[in-house]
mmCIF file of C-alpha atoms in Angstrom:
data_model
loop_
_atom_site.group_PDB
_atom_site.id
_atom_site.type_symbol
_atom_site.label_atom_id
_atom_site.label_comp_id
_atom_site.label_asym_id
_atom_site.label_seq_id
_atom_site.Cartn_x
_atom_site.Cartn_y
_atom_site.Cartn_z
ATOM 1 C CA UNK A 1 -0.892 2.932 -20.605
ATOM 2 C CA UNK A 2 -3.210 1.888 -17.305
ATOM 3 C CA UNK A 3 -1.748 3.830 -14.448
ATOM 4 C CA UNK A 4 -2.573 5.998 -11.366
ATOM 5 C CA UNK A 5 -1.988 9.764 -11.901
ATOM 6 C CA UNK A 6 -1.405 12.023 -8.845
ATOM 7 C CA UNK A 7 -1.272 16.044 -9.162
ATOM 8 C CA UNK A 8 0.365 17.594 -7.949
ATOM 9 C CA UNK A 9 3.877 15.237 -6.841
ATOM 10 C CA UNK A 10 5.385 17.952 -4.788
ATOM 11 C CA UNK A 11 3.644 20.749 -2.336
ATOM 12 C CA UNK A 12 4.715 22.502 -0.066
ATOM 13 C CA UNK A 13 2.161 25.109 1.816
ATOM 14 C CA UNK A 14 1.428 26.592 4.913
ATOM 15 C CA UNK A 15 -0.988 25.864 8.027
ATOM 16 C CA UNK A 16 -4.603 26.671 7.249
ATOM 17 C CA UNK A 17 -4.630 27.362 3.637
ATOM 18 C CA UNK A 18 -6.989 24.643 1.665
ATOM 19 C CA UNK A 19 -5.164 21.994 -0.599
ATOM 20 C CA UNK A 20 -6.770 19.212 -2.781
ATOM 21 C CA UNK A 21 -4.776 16.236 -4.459
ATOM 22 C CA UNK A 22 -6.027 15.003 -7.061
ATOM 23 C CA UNK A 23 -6.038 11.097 -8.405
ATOM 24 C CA UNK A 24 -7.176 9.691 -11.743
ATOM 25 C CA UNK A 25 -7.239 6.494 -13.270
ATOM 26 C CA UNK A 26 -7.765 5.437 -17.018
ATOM 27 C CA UNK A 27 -8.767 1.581 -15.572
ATOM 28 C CA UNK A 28 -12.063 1.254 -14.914
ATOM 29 C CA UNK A 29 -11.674 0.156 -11.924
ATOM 30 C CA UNK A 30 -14.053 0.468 -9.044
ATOM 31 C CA UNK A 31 -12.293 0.797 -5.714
ATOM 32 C CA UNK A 32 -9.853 3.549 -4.882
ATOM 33 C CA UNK A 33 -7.934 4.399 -1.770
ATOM 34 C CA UNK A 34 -6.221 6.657 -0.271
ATOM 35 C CA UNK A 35 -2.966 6.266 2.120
ATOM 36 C CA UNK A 36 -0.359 8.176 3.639
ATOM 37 C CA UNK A 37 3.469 6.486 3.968
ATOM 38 C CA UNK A 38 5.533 7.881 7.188
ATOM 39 C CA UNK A 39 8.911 6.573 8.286
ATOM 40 C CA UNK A 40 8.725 3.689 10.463
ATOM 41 C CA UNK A 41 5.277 3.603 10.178
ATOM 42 C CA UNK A 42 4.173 2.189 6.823
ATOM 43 C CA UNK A 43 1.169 2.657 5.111
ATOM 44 C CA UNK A 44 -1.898 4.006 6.744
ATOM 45 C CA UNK A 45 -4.653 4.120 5.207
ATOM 46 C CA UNK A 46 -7.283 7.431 4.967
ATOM 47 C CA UNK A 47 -10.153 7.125 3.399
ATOM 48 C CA UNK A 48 -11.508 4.396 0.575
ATOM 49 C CA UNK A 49 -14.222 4.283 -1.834
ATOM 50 C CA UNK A 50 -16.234 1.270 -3.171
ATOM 51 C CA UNK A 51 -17.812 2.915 -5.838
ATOM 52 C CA UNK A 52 -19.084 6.479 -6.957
ATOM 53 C CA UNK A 53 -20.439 8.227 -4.026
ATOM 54 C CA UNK A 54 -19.345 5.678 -1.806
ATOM 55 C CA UNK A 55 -17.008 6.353 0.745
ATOM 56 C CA UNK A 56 -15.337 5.030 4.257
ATOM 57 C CA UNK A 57 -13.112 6.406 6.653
ATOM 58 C CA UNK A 58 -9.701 4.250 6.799
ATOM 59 C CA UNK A 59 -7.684 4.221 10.038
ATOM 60 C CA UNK A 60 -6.269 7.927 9.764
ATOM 61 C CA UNK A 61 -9.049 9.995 8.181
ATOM 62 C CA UNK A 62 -9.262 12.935 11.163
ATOM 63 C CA UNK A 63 -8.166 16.359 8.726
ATOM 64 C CA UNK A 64 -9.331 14.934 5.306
ATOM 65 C CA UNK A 65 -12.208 14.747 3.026
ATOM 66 C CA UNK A 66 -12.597 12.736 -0.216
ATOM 67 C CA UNK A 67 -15.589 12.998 -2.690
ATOM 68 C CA UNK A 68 -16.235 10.060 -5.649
ATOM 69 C CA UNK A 69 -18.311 12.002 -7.797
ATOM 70 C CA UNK A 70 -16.559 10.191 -11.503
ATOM 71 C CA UNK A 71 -15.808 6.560 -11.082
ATOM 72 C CA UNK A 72 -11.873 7.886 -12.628
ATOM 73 C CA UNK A 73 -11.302 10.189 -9.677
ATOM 74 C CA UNK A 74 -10.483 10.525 -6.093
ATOM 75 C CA UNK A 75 -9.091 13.824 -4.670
ATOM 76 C CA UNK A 76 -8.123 13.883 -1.352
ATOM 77 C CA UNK A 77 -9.107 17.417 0.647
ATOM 78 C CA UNK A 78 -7.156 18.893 3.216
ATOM 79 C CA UNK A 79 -9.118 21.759 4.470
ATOM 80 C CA UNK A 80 -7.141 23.457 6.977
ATOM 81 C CA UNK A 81 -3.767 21.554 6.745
ATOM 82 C CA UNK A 82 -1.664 21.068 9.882
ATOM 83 C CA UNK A 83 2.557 20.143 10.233
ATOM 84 C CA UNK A 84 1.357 16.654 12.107
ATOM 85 C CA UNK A 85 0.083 16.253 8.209
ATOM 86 C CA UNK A 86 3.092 16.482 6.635
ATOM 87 C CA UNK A 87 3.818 13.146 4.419
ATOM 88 C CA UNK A 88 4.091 11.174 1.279
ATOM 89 C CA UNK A 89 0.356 10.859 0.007
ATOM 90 C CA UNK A 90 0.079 7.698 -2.266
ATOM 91 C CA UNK A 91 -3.844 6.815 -4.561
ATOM 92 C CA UNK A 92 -4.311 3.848 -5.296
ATOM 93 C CA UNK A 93 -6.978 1.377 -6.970
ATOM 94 C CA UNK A 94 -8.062 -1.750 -7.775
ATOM 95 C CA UNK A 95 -10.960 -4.190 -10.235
ATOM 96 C CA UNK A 96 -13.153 -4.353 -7.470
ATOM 97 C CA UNK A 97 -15.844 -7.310 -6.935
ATOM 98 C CA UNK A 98 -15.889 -9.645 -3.903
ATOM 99 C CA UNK A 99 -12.312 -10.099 -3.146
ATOM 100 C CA UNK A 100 -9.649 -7.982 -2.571
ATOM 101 C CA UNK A 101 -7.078 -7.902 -5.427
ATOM 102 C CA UNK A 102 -3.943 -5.980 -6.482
ATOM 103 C CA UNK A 103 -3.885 -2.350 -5.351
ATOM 104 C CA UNK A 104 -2.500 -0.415 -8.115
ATOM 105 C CA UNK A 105 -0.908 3.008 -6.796
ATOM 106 C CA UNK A 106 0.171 5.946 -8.383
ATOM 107 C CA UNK A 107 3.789 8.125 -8.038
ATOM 108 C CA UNK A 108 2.977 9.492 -4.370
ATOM 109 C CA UNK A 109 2.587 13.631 -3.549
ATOM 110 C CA UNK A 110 5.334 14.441 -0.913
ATOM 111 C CA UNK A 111 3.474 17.212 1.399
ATOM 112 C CA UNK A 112 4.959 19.303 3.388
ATOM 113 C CA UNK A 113 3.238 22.206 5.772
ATOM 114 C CA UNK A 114 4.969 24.963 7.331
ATOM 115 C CA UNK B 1 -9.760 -6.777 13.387
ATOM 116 C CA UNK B 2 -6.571 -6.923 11.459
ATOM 117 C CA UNK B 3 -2.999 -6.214 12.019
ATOM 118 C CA UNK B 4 0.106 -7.382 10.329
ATOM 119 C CA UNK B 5 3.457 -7.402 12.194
ATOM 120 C CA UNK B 6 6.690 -7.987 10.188
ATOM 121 C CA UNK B 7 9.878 -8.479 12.154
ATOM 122 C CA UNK B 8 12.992 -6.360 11.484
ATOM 123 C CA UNK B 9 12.997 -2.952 9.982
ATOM 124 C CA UNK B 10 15.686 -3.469 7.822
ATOM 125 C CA UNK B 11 17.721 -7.017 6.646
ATOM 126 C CA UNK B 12 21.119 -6.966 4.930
ATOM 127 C CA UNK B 13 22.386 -10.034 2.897
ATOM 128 C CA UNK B 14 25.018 -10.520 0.747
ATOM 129 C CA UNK B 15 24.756 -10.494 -2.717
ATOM 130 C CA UNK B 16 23.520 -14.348 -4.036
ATOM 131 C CA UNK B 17 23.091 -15.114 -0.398
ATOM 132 C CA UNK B 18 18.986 -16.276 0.754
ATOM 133 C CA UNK B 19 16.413 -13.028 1.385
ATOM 134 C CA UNK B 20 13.901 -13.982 3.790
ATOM 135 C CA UNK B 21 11.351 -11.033 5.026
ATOM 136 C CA UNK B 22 9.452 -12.060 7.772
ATOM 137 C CA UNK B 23 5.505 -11.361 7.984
ATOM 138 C CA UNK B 24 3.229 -12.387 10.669
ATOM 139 C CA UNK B 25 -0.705 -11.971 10.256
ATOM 140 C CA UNK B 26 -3.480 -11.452 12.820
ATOM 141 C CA UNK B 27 -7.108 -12.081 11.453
ATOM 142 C CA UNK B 28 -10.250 -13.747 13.151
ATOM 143 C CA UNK B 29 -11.123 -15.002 9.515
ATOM 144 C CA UNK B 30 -9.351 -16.405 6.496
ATOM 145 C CA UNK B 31 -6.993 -13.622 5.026
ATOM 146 C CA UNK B 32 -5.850 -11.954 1.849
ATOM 147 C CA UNK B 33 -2.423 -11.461 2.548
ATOM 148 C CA UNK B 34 -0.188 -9.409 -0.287
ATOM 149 C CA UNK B 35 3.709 -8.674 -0.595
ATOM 150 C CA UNK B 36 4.106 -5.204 -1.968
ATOM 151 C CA UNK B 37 7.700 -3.625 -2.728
ATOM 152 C CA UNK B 38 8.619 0.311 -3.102
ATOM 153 C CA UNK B 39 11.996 1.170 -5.127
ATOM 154 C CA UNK B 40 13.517 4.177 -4.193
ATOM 155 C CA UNK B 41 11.356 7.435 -4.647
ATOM 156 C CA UNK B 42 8.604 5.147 -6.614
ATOM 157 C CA UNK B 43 5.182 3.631 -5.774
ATOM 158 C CA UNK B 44 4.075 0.313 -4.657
ATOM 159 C CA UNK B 45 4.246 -2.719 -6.879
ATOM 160 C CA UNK B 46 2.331 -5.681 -6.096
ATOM 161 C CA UNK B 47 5.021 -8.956 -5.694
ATOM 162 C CA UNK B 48 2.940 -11.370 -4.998
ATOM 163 C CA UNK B 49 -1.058 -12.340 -3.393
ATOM 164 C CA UNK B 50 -1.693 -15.006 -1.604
ATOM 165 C CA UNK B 51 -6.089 -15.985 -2.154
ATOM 166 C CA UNK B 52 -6.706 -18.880 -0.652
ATOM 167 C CA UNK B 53 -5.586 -21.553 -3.618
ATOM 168 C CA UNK B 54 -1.980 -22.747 -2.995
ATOM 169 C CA UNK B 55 -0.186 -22.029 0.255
ATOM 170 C CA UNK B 56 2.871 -21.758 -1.641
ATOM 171 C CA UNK B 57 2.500 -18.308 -3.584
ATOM 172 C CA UNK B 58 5.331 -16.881 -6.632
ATOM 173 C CA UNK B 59 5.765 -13.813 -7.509
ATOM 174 C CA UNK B 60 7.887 -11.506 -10.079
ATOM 175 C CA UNK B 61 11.812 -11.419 -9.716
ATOM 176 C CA UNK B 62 12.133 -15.028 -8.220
ATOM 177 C CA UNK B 63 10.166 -13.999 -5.097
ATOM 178 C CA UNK B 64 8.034 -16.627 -3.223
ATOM 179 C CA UNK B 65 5.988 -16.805 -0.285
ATOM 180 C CA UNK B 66 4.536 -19.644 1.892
ATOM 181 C CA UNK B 67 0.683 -19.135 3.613
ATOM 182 C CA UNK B 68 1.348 -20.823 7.117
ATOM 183 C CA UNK B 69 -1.891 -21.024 8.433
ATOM 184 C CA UNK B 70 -0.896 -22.640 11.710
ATOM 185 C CA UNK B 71 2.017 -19.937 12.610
ATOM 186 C CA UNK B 72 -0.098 -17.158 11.127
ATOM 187 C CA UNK B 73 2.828 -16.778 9.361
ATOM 188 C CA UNK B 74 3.675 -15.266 4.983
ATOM 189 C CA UNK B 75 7.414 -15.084 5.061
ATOM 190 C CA UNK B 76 8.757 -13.907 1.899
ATOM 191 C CA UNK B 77 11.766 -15.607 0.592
ATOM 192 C CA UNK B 78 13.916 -15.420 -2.397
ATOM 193 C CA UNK B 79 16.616 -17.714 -2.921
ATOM 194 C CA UNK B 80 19.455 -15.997 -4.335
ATOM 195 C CA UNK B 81 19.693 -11.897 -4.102
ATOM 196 C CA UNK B 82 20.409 -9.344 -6.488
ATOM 197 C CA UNK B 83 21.375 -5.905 -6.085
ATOM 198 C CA UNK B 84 18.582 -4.956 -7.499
ATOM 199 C CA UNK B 85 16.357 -6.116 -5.335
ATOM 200 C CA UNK B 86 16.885 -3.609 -2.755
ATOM 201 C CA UNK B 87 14.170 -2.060 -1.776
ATOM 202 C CA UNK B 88 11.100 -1.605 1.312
ATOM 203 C CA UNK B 89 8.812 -4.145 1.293
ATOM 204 C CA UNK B 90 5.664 -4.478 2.680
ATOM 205 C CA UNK B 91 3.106 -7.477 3.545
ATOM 206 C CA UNK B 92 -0.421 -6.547 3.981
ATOM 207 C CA UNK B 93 -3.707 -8.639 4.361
ATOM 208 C CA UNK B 94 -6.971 -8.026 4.219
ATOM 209 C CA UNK B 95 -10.024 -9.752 5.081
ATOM 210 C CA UNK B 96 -12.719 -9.006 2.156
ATOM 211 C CA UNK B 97 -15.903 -8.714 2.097
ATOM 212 C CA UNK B 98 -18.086 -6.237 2.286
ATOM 213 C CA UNK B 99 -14.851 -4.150 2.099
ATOM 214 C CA UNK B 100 -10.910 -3.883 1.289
ATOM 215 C CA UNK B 101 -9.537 -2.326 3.779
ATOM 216 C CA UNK B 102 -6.153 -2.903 3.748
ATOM 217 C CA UNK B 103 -3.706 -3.062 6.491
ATOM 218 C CA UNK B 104 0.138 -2.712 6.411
ATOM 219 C CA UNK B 105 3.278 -3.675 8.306
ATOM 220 C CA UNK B 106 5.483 -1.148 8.751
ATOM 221 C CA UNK B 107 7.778 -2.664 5.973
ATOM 222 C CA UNK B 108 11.124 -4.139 5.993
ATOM 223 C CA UNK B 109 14.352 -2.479 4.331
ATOM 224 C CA UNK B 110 16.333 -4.685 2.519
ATOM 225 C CA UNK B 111 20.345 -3.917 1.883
ATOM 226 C CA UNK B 112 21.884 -5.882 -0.735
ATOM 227 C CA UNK B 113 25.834 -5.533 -0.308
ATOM 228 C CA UNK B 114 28.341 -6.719 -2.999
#
């Protein structure tokens, strides 16, 4: 089945202590993103990546770090977590090629830091 | 620069009565624009894309959407309403490119009463 796989769906944690989400998908495709969903606010997105071992900053990427090392996977790094980053975490991805197309996303992580 | 406004938080109809969603797009080129929906505790799901062939865009579960060019303007309409089409839904657009970046209203909440 083609899908986006987050791990883990729920965390909770505390301020300062290192996190990574991970994302994964079995669709070959090339461009992956990252977002984060608050109330009255939508979707913002974080970071997004192009390819392996490319990556750009979205509108809200101050506190997080993404690598592209496997064309399949995208974690998302929170290295010293904060409460302002507390938040439902969506991954998505898409084909790729000149124009944007279909975003697929995966189930969402619900953070939460003490 | 992009930016996507949609007006009203949340619309209630009646059951069988008209949905209408209203999206408004600013973009200094021709956009992507893309009606997204979330189901309670789920992802996204892509309704519908509108990629510069036909202005008047369907989607899945009866959904439409006309590309206004002149009111900057992707309303998303659907002409009879079932319960189980309540949901949040989102418009986005994106410009292409050398990138995807994709940019989200802040979604609409639709009640469906009996």
């Amino acid at each position: 089945e083609a899908q986006v796989t987050q791990n883990p769906r729920y965390l909770i944690t505390v301020t300062g202590k290192k996190l990574t989400v991970t994302c994964s998908q079995n669709m070959n495709h090339e461009y992956m993103s990252w977002y984060r969903q608050d109330p009255g606010l939508g979707l913002r997105q974080i970071y997004y990546s192009m390819n392996v071992e490319v990556t750009d900053k979205g509108d809200v990427p101050e506190g997080y770090k993404v690598s592209r090392k496997e064309k399949r996977n995208f974690p998302l790094i929170l290295e010293s977590p904060s409460p302002n980053q507390t938040s439902l975490y969506f991954c998505a991805s898409s084909p790729g090629g000149s124009l944007p197309d279909t975003q697929y996303f995966g189930p969402g992580t619900r953070l939460t830091v003490l | 620069a992009q930016s996507v406004t949609q007006l009203g938080s949340h619309v209630s109809v009646s059951e069988g009565a008209l949905v209408l969603l209203r999206c408004n797009y600013s973009s200094s080129v021709p956009p992507y624009l893309f009606w997204y929906v979330q189901y309670p505790n789920q992802g996204l799901q892509l309704l519908l894309k509108y990629t510069s062939a036909a202005t008047l865009v369907k989607g899945i579960n009866g959904f439409e959407a006309e590309f206004k060019k002149s009111e900057t303007s992707f309303h998303l309409t659907k002409p009879s309403a079932h319960m189980s089409d309540a949901a949040e839904y989102f418009c986005a657009v994106s410009v292409g490119g050398s990138n995807y970046k994709l940019t989200f209203g802040k979604g609409t909440l639709l009640t469906v009463n009996p």
